XYZ file of C-alpha atoms in Angstrom:
676
model
C 0.000 0.000 0.000
C 1.435 3.342 -1.033
C 1.611 6.139 1.499
C 0.934 3.691 4.314
C 1.608 6.272 7.022
C -1.200 8.490 5.748
C -3.593 5.549 5.648
C -2.630 4.521 9.186
C -3.459 8.005 10.457
C -6.717 8.046 8.543
C -7.820 4.665 9.880
C -6.910 5.606 13.474
C -8.996 8.799 13.277
C -11.914 6.908 11.769
C -11.900 4.285 14.527
C -11.835 7.024 17.185
C -14.805 8.687 15.494
C -16.772 5.455 15.629
C -15.898 5.004 19.312
C -17.017 8.543 20.168
C -20.356 7.984 18.416
C -21.268 4.724 20.172
C -22.946 6.828 22.850
C -25.162 9.248 20.974
C -26.853 12.463 22.001
C -27.054 13.166 25.728
C -30.386 13.632 27.496
C -30.665 15.325 30.897
C -30.602 13.543 34.241
C -30.611 15.288 37.629
C -28.404 14.380 40.566
C -28.326 15.087 44.294
C -25.800 13.827 46.815
C -24.931 13.429 50.475
C -21.325 13.438 51.637
C -18.935 12.424 54.393
C -15.397 13.795 54.265
C -13.723 10.918 56.106
C -15.751 7.698 56.130
C -18.084 5.575 53.994
C -21.764 6.202 54.670
C -23.883 3.140 55.587
C -26.770 2.637 53.196
C -29.214 2.173 56.071
C -28.871 5.804 57.248
C -29.403 7.518 53.889
C -32.976 8.566 54.634
C -31.770 10.399 57.744
C -29.242 12.557 55.876
C -29.411 15.900 54.106
C -29.134 15.807 50.308
C -28.218 18.643 47.980
C -28.458 19.104 44.228
C -25.287 19.053 42.171
C -24.541 20.178 38.620
C -21.936 19.019 36.122
C -18.391 20.245 36.962
C -19.251 20.943 40.600
C -17.020 19.467 43.316
C -18.594 16.869 45.573
C -15.582 15.855 47.703
C -11.913 16.165 48.430
C -9.704 13.068 48.271
C -10.794 10.061 50.368
C -14.283 11.388 51.021
C -17.408 9.311 50.378
C -20.828 10.140 48.992
C -24.086 8.746 47.685
C -25.734 10.100 44.547
C -29.406 9.896 43.644
C -29.879 10.208 39.905
C -33.349 10.795 38.460
C -34.218 10.674 34.765
C -37.175 10.257 32.431
C -37.019 8.600 29.001
C -37.375 11.215 26.253
C -39.722 10.397 23.314
C -36.743 10.499 20.935
C -35.266 7.493 22.788
C -38.263 5.261 22.082
C -37.259 1.698 21.231
C -33.556 2.360 21.642
C -31.029 0.766 23.952
C -30.643 3.353 26.704
C -28.426 3.721 29.732
C -26.990 6.159 32.223
C -23.573 7.633 31.467
C -22.123 8.528 34.882
C -18.661 9.858 35.726
C -18.014 11.188 39.230
C -14.234 11.476 38.768
C -13.691 8.547 41.155
C -14.825 5.004 41.738
C -18.528 4.283 42.127
C -21.071 1.493 42.413
C -24.709 1.345 41.371
C -26.904 -0.268 44.034
C -30.035 -2.299 43.420
C -32.249 -3.698 46.179
C -29.696 -2.633 48.775
C -26.777 -4.526 47.202
C -23.928 -3.623 44.806
C -25.184 -4.101 41.255
C -22.572 -2.626 38.912
C -19.136 -1.167 39.510
C -18.015 2.019 37.761
C -14.347 2.787 37.199
C -12.559 5.961 36.078
C -10.124 5.834 33.194
C -6.475 4.928 33.688
C -3.995 6.719 31.450
C -1.780 3.680 30.833
C -4.629 1.197 30.257
C -7.107 1.905 27.501
C -9.818 -0.513 28.640
C -10.170 0.394 32.313
C -13.044 2.894 32.264
C -16.588 1.775 33.080
C -19.150 4.587 32.870
C -22.235 3.079 31.196
C -25.137 1.640 33.221
C -27.670 -0.208 30.979
C -31.288 0.673 31.782
C -33.408 -0.665 28.911
C -32.894 -2.555 25.639
C -36.044 -0.946 24.237
C -36.812 2.303 26.010
C -40.414 3.401 26.624
C -40.990 7.187 26.630
C -42.017 8.568 30.002
C -40.412 5.764 32.006
C -38.836 7.194 35.144
C -35.626 5.974 36.752
C -34.326 6.610 40.272
C -30.759 5.319 40.533
C -28.710 5.069 43.740
C -24.910 5.249 43.379
C -22.232 5.046 46.071
C -19.118 7.094 45.212
C -15.561 7.104 46.533
C -13.259 10.108 46.116
C -10.326 8.067 44.916
C -9.138 6.710 41.591
C -8.496 3.080 40.746
C -4.927 3.658 41.951
C -5.390 5.817 45.041
C -6.147 9.515 45.327
C -5.077 10.947 41.999
C -6.209 14.510 42.646
C -7.298 16.885 45.370
C -10.893 17.589 44.277
C -13.467 15.230 42.770
C -16.149 16.636 40.487
C -19.279 15.331 38.806
C -18.062 15.051 35.213
C -21.040 13.449 33.493
C -24.585 12.424 34.393
C -26.946 11.904 31.463
C -29.061 9.394 29.586
C -27.640 8.191 26.289
C -28.695 5.883 23.492
C -26.233 3.067 22.915
C -25.608 2.068 19.298
C -24.809 -1.635 19.586
C -24.214 -2.121 15.834
C -21.734 0.731 15.782
C -20.012 -0.657 18.859
C -19.594 -4.084 17.287
C -18.088 -2.560 14.137
C -15.770 -0.396 16.230
C -14.471 -3.487 18.074
C -13.916 -5.277 14.744
C -11.851 -2.406 13.407
C -9.901 -1.832 16.605
C -8.775 -5.461 16.703
C -7.867 -5.567 13.020
C -5.981 -2.290 13.219
C -3.973 -3.410 16.243
C -3.193 -6.710 14.525
C -2.075 -5.015 11.329
C 0.239 -2.591 13.139
C 1.881 -5.472 15.015
C 2.702 -7.381 11.838
C 5.941 -6.598 10.051
C 6.007 -4.151 7.175
C 5.748 -6.119 3.968
C 3.534 -8.763 5.605
C 0.774 -9.945 3.278
C -1.696 -10.140 6.156
C -0.866 -6.561 7.187
C -1.368 -5.295 3.652
C -4.738 -7.008 3.245
C -6.033 -5.732 6.592
C -4.982 -2.132 5.956
C -6.467 -2.272 2.465
C -9.749 -3.539 3.881
C -9.842 -0.934 6.650
C -9.185 1.828 4.160
C -12.073 0.520 2.018
C -14.330 0.748 5.091
C -13.309 4.386 5.539
C -14.234 5.052 1.917
C -17.555 3.225 2.164
C -18.509 5.069 5.328
C -17.668 8.455 3.866
C -19.680 7.598 0.753
C -22.716 7.034 2.970
C -23.120 3.322 2.186
C -23.014 2.647 5.887
C -22.772 -0.177 8.322
C -23.700 -3.356 6.454
C -21.032 -3.116 3.748
C -18.393 -2.101 6.300
C -19.346 -5.025 8.521
C -19.086 -7.455 5.621
C -15.487 -6.387 4.992
C -14.494 -6.595 8.660
C -16.093 -10.037 9.029
C -14.217 -11.353 6.022
C -10.922 -10.134 7.478
C -11.788 -11.667 10.871
C -12.726 -15.015 9.335
C -9.168 -15.991 8.355
C -8.167 -18.917 10.629
C -5.180 -18.933 12.953
C -1.919 -20.576 11.973
C -1.702 -24.276 12.797
C 1.182 -23.618 15.190
C -0.519 -20.748 17.025
C -0.585 -21.262 20.781
C -3.820 -21.560 22.760
C -4.341 -18.778 25.301
C -6.229 -20.259 28.271
C -7.908 -17.008 29.265
C -9.712 -16.158 32.491
C -11.119 -12.747 33.379
C -9.326 -11.445 36.438
C -9.210 -8.414 38.714
C -6.081 -8.565 40.839
C -7.008 -6.674 43.997
C -4.355 -5.542 46.450
C -6.007 -5.758 49.869
C -4.208 -2.512 50.707
C -1.675 -0.430 48.807
C -2.426 3.073 47.547
C -5.717 2.901 49.459
C -6.654 1.754 52.984
C -8.249 -1.580 53.852
C -11.613 0.103 54.324
C -11.564 1.065 50.620
C -10.475 -2.421 49.539
C -13.731 -3.786 50.892
C -15.749 -1.423 48.671
C -13.444 -2.136 45.723
C -14.297 -5.801 46.222
C -18.025 -5.051 46.035
C -17.606 -2.986 42.870
C -15.365 -5.579 41.228
C -17.550 -8.583 42.047
C -20.718 -6.756 40.937
C -19.154 -5.833 37.609
C -18.027 -9.426 37.051
C -21.526 -10.746 37.734
C -23.119 -8.408 35.194
C -20.667 -9.525 32.509
C -21.322 -13.182 33.334
C -25.018 -12.492 32.725
C -24.263 -10.878 29.367
C -21.758 -13.381 27.934
C -22.366 -17.116 28.108
C -18.734 -17.891 27.217
C -17.181 -15.643 29.871
C -15.363 -17.072 32.914
C -14.166 -14.891 35.788
C -11.811 -15.732 38.627
C -10.794 -14.123 41.914
C -8.356 -15.130 44.637
C -7.902 -14.575 48.400
C -10.262 -16.068 50.965
C -10.080 -12.841 52.997
C -11.715 -10.916 50.141
C -14.550 -13.442 49.888
C -14.999 -13.285 53.665
C -15.446 -9.499 53.494
C -17.986 -9.857 50.692
C -19.919 -12.410 52.727
C -20.036 -10.086 55.741
C -20.725 -6.802 53.955
C -22.736 -7.785 50.873
C -24.565 -11.087 51.527
C -26.824 -10.716 48.477
C -23.850 -10.179 46.186
C -22.012 -13.067 47.824
C -24.905 -15.445 47.185
C -24.797 -14.490 43.497
C -21.100 -15.353 43.451
C -21.757 -18.725 45.077
C -24.335 -19.512 42.399
C -21.873 -18.674 39.603
C -19.241 -20.899 41.252
C -21.741 -23.776 41.227
C -22.409 -23.152 37.538
C -18.681 -23.314 36.761
C -18.587 -19.698 35.545
C -16.651 -18.235 38.502
C -13.274 -19.681 39.496
C -12.074 -19.591 43.102
C -8.335 -19.069 42.617
C -5.408 -19.938 44.854
C -5.118 -21.866 48.105
C -4.178 -19.061 50.529
C -5.979 -16.629 52.831
C -4.288 -13.659 51.113
C -1.553 -13.218 48.500
C 1.108 -13.127 51.198
C 4.702 -11.990 51.388
C 6.865 -15.119 51.381
C 10.135 -13.765 52.764
C 9.081 -12.049 55.998
C 6.249 -14.392 56.996
C 7.259 -17.300 59.239
C 6.941 -20.904 58.122
C 4.024 -21.578 60.467
C 2.230 -18.501 59.117
C 2.623 -19.747 55.546
C 1.135 -23.088 56.580
C -1.761 -21.198 58.195
C -2.239 -19.220 54.963
C -2.917 -22.533 53.228
C -4.878 -24.022 56.116
C -7.205 -21.042 56.532
C -7.562 -20.395 52.793
C -8.332 -23.978 51.811
C -10.672 -24.483 54.766
C -12.670 -21.363 53.859
C -13.036 -22.320 50.210
C -13.959 -25.906 51.130
C -16.557 -24.740 53.641
C -18.087 -22.048 51.433
C -17.811 -23.507 47.924
C -16.917 -27.182 48.299
C -13.649 -26.428 46.477
C -10.087 -26.948 47.687
C -7.639 -25.251 45.274
C -4.301 -27.014 44.943
C -2.206 -24.153 43.572
C -0.457 -21.125 45.046
C -1.521 -17.904 43.349
C 1.025 -15.110 43.903
C 1.119 -12.955 40.740
C 2.445 -9.822 42.460
C 4.668 -10.796 45.422
C 8.212 -9.504 45.865
C 10.247 -12.677 45.435
C 9.727 -16.218 46.641
C 11.400 -18.034 49.523
C 13.344 -21.239 48.898
C 11.248 -23.122 51.462
C 7.952 -22.566 49.628
C 7.992 -25.850 47.645
C 8.414 -27.824 50.878
C 5.569 -25.978 52.603
C 3.369 -26.263 49.515
C 3.859 -30.016 49.188
C 3.155 -30.501 52.884
C -0.153 -28.646 52.423
C -1.060 -30.529 49.207
C -0.489 -27.505 46.985
C 1.037 -28.761 43.730
C 1.324 -25.709 41.440
C 2.858 -22.250 41.728
C 1.695 -19.286 39.589
C 3.303 -15.836 39.293
C 4.211 -13.199 36.734
C 6.345 -11.030 39.015
C 9.711 -12.420 37.954
C 9.276 -10.552 34.663
C 9.988 -7.383 36.684
C 13.664 -8.245 37.206
C 15.801 -5.155 36.665
C 19.020 -6.764 35.431
C 18.720 -10.468 34.693
C 15.603 -11.626 32.817
C 14.139 -14.770 34.340
C 14.770 -17.405 31.653
C 11.796 -19.786 32.042
C 7.999 -19.722 31.866
C 7.201 -23.340 32.689
C 9.622 -25.049 35.060
C 10.050 -27.417 37.971
C 10.850 -25.528 41.174
C 12.879 -27.459 43.748
C 12.994 -26.239 47.340
C 15.766 -26.533 49.912
C 14.647 -30.004 51.069
C 14.280 -31.412 47.539
C 10.511 -30.940 47.305
C 9.364 -30.102 43.771
C 6.316 -28.332 42.363
C 5.287 -27.329 38.863
C 5.761 -23.577 38.511
C 5.010 -20.958 35.907
C 6.043 -17.395 35.244
C 3.270 -16.198 32.925
C 4.687 -15.464 29.454
C 2.196 -12.596 29.167
C 4.314 -10.864 31.860
C 1.038 -9.466 33.146
C -2.101 -9.955 35.211
C -3.688 -6.881 33.542
C -3.622 -8.317 30.043
C -5.378 -6.306 27.330
C -6.321 -9.152 24.945
C -4.953 -7.039 22.080
C -3.562 -9.091 19.167
C -0.250 -7.261 19.461
C 0.061 -8.338 23.107
C -0.557 -11.963 22.154
C 2.096 -11.751 19.444
C 4.614 -10.418 21.968
C 3.673 -13.234 24.357
C 4.253 -15.943 21.773
C 7.582 -14.436 20.746
C 8.931 -14.539 24.318
C 7.423 -17.864 25.468
C 10.489 -19.825 26.532
C 8.785 -23.237 26.527
C 6.979 -22.862 23.192
C 8.797 -25.940 21.874
C 7.162 -28.057 24.613
C 3.774 -26.483 25.281
C 0.838 -25.702 23.006
C -0.667 -23.059 25.263
C -0.242 -20.615 28.142
C -2.298 -19.004 30.890
C -3.692 -15.501 30.327
C -5.180 -13.249 33.055
C -7.006 -10.327 31.470
C -8.726 -7.229 32.818
C -7.618 -4.230 34.851
C -6.253 -5.104 38.280
C -4.198 -3.961 41.278
C -7.055 -1.663 42.282
C -9.678 -4.172 41.173
C -12.187 -3.384 38.445
C -11.681 -6.380 36.192
C -12.511 -6.815 32.496
C -14.739 -4.541 30.459
C -17.001 -5.582 27.588
C -14.122 -4.846 25.244
C -11.903 -7.552 26.744
C -14.596 -10.166 26.197
C -15.527 -8.944 22.725
C -11.845 -9.171 21.766
C -11.780 -12.755 23.032
C -14.842 -13.684 20.984
C -13.060 -12.531 17.831
C -9.656 -14.053 18.657
C -10.731 -17.670 19.042
C -9.378 -18.527 15.599
C -7.780 -15.507 13.929
C -4.817 -15.446 11.576
C -1.807 -13.743 13.122
C -2.851 -14.252 16.746
C -2.931 -16.824 19.553
C -6.109 -18.904 19.776
C -8.158 -17.353 22.571
C -9.977 -19.850 24.798
C -12.377 -18.860 27.582
C -11.151 -21.083 30.407
C -10.286 -21.425 34.071
C -6.734 -21.323 35.360
C -7.342 -24.909 36.482
C -7.920 -25.898 32.849
C -4.429 -24.782 31.965
C -2.950 -26.439 35.060
C -4.583 -29.710 34.025
C -3.006 -29.355 30.596
C 0.327 -28.443 32.217
C 0.201 -31.701 34.198
C 0.283 -33.636 30.917
C 3.737 -32.278 30.034
C 6.656 -34.590 30.815
C 8.461 -33.052 33.840
C 11.761 -34.520 32.625
C 11.630 -32.125 29.657
C 11.043 -29.026 31.771
C 13.895 -26.892 33.101
C 14.546 -27.097 36.830
C 15.150 -24.113 39.119
C 16.642 -24.523 42.595
C 16.137 -22.503 45.768
C 14.992 -18.909 46.110
C 13.282 -17.110 43.248
C 14.845 -13.723 43.897
C 13.130 -10.629 42.504
C 15.468 -7.874 41.364
C 13.013 -5.178 42.363
C 11.256 -3.708 45.433
C 14.440 -4.288 47.432
C 13.702 -1.656 50.081
C 10.594 -3.481 51.223
C 12.576 -5.676 53.616
C 13.876 -2.770 55.679
C 11.179 -0.099 55.557
C 8.427 0.161 58.222
C 10.457 -1.874 60.719
C 7.815 -1.540 63.457
C 5.331 -3.549 61.386
C 7.912 -6.256 60.789
C 8.740 -6.472 64.506
C 5.055 -6.553 65.346
C 4.493 -9.431 62.913
C 7.319 -11.369 64.570
C 5.835 -10.787 68.018
C 2.330 -11.783 66.903
C 3.608 -14.991 65.336
C 5.494 -15.949 68.506
C 2.711 -15.052 70.920
C 0.166 -16.938 68.856
C 2.368 -20.003 69.115
C 2.748 -19.491 72.875
C -0.997 -19.093 73.400
C -1.804 -22.177 71.337
C 0.818 -24.231 73.178
C -0.713 -23.317 76.540
C -4.158 -24.368 75.349
C -2.744 -27.651 74.050
C -1.169 -28.237 77.469
C -4.572 -28.001 79.117
C -5.020 -24.337 80.009
C -8.636 -23.208 80.309
C -8.479 -19.397 80.514
C -11.477 -17.401 81.713
C -12.124 -14.779 79.014
C -14.604 -11.938 78.648
C -14.083 -11.951 74.851
C -15.485 -15.465 74.361
C -13.821 -18.842 73.954
C -10.090 -18.969 73.316
C -10.317 -20.910 70.031
C -12.568 -18.285 68.427
C -10.333 -15.498 69.710
C -7.172 -17.105 68.331
C -8.846 -17.741 64.972
C -9.694 -14.042 64.655
C -6.159 -12.981 65.577
C -4.680 -15.480 63.138
C -6.893 -14.092 60.368
C -5.753 -10.552 61.224
C -2.107 -11.641 61.251
C -2.453 -13.413 57.903
C -4.142 -10.318 56.448
C -1.295 -8.088 57.641
C 1.152 -10.417 55.855
C -0.334 -9.311 52.532
C 2.449 -8.469 50.107
C 1.901 -4.697 50.202
C 1.287 -4.432 53.966
C 4.038 -6.352 55.777
C 6.777 -5.256 53.314
C 5.784 -1.613 53.923
C 5.077 -0.657 50.300
C 1.684 0.925 51.040
C 0.665 4.500 51.814
C 0.960 5.852 55.364
C -2.669 5.261 56.439
C -2.313 1.550 55.661
C 0.732 1.285 57.924
C -1.099 3.189 60.661
C -4.121 0.879 60.455
C -1.873 -2.189 60.477
C 0.015 -1.038 63.571
C -3.239 -0.328 65.399
C -4.612 -3.768 64.527
C -1.373 -5.462 65.541
C -1.111 -3.538 68.812
C -4.637 -4.532 69.810
C -3.967 -8.171 68.964
C -0.707 -8.222 70.944
C -2.540 -6.846 73.965
C -5.233 -9.509 73.624
C -2.604 -12.246 73.291
C -0.751 -10.996 76.400
C -3.992 -11.203 78.361
C -4.812 -14.653 76.980
C -1.336 -15.978 77.813
C -1.465 -14.559 81.342
C -4.895 -16.077 82.019
C -3.782 -19.404 80.543
C -0.792 -19.495 82.860
C -3.072 -18.667 85.786
C -5.311 -21.554 84.745
C -2.399 -23.992 84.741
C -1.010 -22.719 88.022
C -4.313 -23.134 89.838
C -4.287 -22.382 93.581
C -0.579 -22.823 94.178
C 0.880 -23.348 97.618
C 3.053 -20.615 99.076
C 6.544 -20.878 97.636
C 5.313 -22.621 94.446
C 6.012 -21.099 91.018
C 4.951 -22.172 87.541
C 7.601 -22.256 84.786
C 6.820 -22.627 81.072
C 8.920 -23.239 77.964
C 7.097 -22.157 74.749
C 10.124 -22.916 72.553
C 10.296 -25.843 70.157
C 13.504 -27.103 71.795
C 14.719 -27.894 75.294
C 15.562 -24.713 77.187
C 17.937 -24.066 80.085
C 17.692 -20.644 81.713
C 18.562 -18.780 84.893
C 15.310 -17.524 86.462
C 14.917 -15.186 89.462
C 12.645 -15.714 92.476
C 12.032 -13.955 95.811
C 14.220 -15.345 98.590
C 12.140 -17.111 101.281
C 12.467 -15.814 104.841
C 13.400 -19.219 106.251
C 15.904 -21.754 105.048
C 14.674 -23.597 101.973
C 15.424 -26.212 99.354
C 14.274 -25.760 95.702
C 12.599 -28.806 94.167
C 11.616 -29.109 90.511
C 8.356 -30.687 89.346
C 8.404 -31.761 85.661
C 11.603 -29.772 85.241
C 15.240 -30.065 86.317
C 17.140 -27.765 88.680
C 20.773 -27.602 87.607
C 22.082 -25.026 90.078
C 20.956 -22.161 92.313
C 22.344 -19.363 94.450
C 21.292 -16.127 96.139
C 22.687 -12.898 94.749
C 21.710 -9.242 95.171
C 18.688 -10.173 97.271
C 17.231 -12.586 94.698
C 17.205 -16.347 94.315
C 18.744 -17.397 90.968
C 17.866 -20.933 89.790
C 19.213 -22.580 86.635
C 16.289 -24.603 85.272
C 16.052 -27.060 82.384
C 12.635 -27.589 80.810
C 11.628 -29.785 77.890
C 10.199 -28.171 74.750
C 6.576 -27.012 74.801
C 6.053 -27.979 78.427
C 5.494 -26.526 81.863
C 6.495 -27.411 85.391
C 6.694 -26.048 88.912
C 9.444 -24.872 91.210
C 8.746 -25.496 94.896
C 10.733 -23.625 97.526
C 10.143 -26.011 100.415
C 11.267 -25.258 103.948
C 14.373 -27.317 104.624
C 12.517 -29.709 106.920
C 9.972 -30.485 104.151
C 12.363 -30.680 101.198
C 12.001 -34.420 100.824
C 8.272 -34.376 100.254
C 6.981 -35.188 96.768
C 5.293 -32.376 94.797
C 1.777 -33.038 93.521
C 1.679 -34.345 89.975
C 0.514 -32.534 86.853
C 0.184 -33.507 83.216
C 2.351 -31.670 80.682
């Protein structure tokens, strides 16, 4: 094609024009709002609050405020029979509510990701003039990635007609144009696509319209994929950091918006499959949005929603203790088994900052057979060389691992991105497919219609991978068929050459995590040894479960490493401080329970360590002559110094005993027995 550059510019402008015309003329809708500058507003108190009208371009909040909008509109006669919806942009994140539950999430645009924005709320496929709508929308004065500005304004609030035919043509052309640009100059396929797109521009300008243009695009999209094209096992995903550039309180609302948006897309597209990880996120949805949660459970039963990963959260693997990692699996798998009848057998850590060498051993011990990440693609200096590999831990345990060749969990589903994936896939000579996680993530949100429409067109398209709507488990099952002897093997730590400062910053949180881990172990040991503490807070098992869940949450990969904003660290320290205080009280009352009504001169000693312990301990010096006698422990030596009795005591691991300071005349008597 001569003058290709001019044609490329022409086609790009034409596609943008189509996109801008998908939503037609705007019709008025009125909005009022109620606002809180610091906290979310419970839906149950809305009728008690003062509401005020707001116009386009007026400010409704500063950063991190919350509001509810009431939007009222009436269908204009000119919209009769058309597909109509609300176009709503409050500058921040938002969620439409229906029957008191999140119904559809709305997301502002992201500069670096062209398919993030969600502004359109469908109201009717065939509008009836005079129909009135009263729409309730919760709004958050923050962007998808934190507070991007100081003031948040109402940018758009209107009814629009939605031209579905124009939208479908626009998607056709956008995919073909992206594919053509990604093919090398001189490629026959590139030349044919650009020629066809230029013909569509001519046809449109000549007024011949949609049908002829659609015929050309369909012919170009009908060319089958190459026989050697890889299969992209593709699952809609919305990676959600449980805290990062936003506090935990906002994560909970992000979860509601993300899950609601996924449910609406599942209703619209029979082929679509969505997946979400982290038991903690599901637990929040169950507590805060029970109606929404029941919808999710139904989609899981239907096989449309995938519960991903075996852990409570996507945890940091280098700072968390070994017992905590086991609890991540134990709590995560137990929750998913209890709630969904599913027990995932893979570790899902797409965004963590490197991976400890002991993970394969801990995974195998917890019946977790696969490891999934994409983070190793972030290495600054040395590209990680494999995408499918056997990972061997320090004890020789092995698991099947994968570093996604897409290098992404926010995949666009653009043909050009699939071409780049195939070109870098290190195990392409062994495997016929790869795992693809698509949709906007980090701050939640998930796929838009565009992602799914792309997938529908890329199932068998020349020049692109073969898109397959699937679960991650489908790819893992395929992966299991590959001969492990042919896969490369990686030994020990998977070090990430990035985020290095996260293991020194926010040292107080790291110390607090260490203390919580140790005191949880101490408290559990005392209960196992027979302690029955008297607690105002309820039974000890329930209390420890709650503290474990808090501790596992705070081991999330943007909390414990200290990579979050200041308010997240503040909230984490407050939660940890409260839990440490509760554990101190529980331990003290457990020790009191074991000690019982001790005789005068009787002291309880306890060794919470996993190994035998020998320590000098100090006691008050009795007034009369005495002889120390050990019960279920050994006295090695003793002496009086500086007004205190110093006794060197040996105690077996995870056990307790007593020290009796008998008067000399009674030293030969036998202490009462106890079980340890």
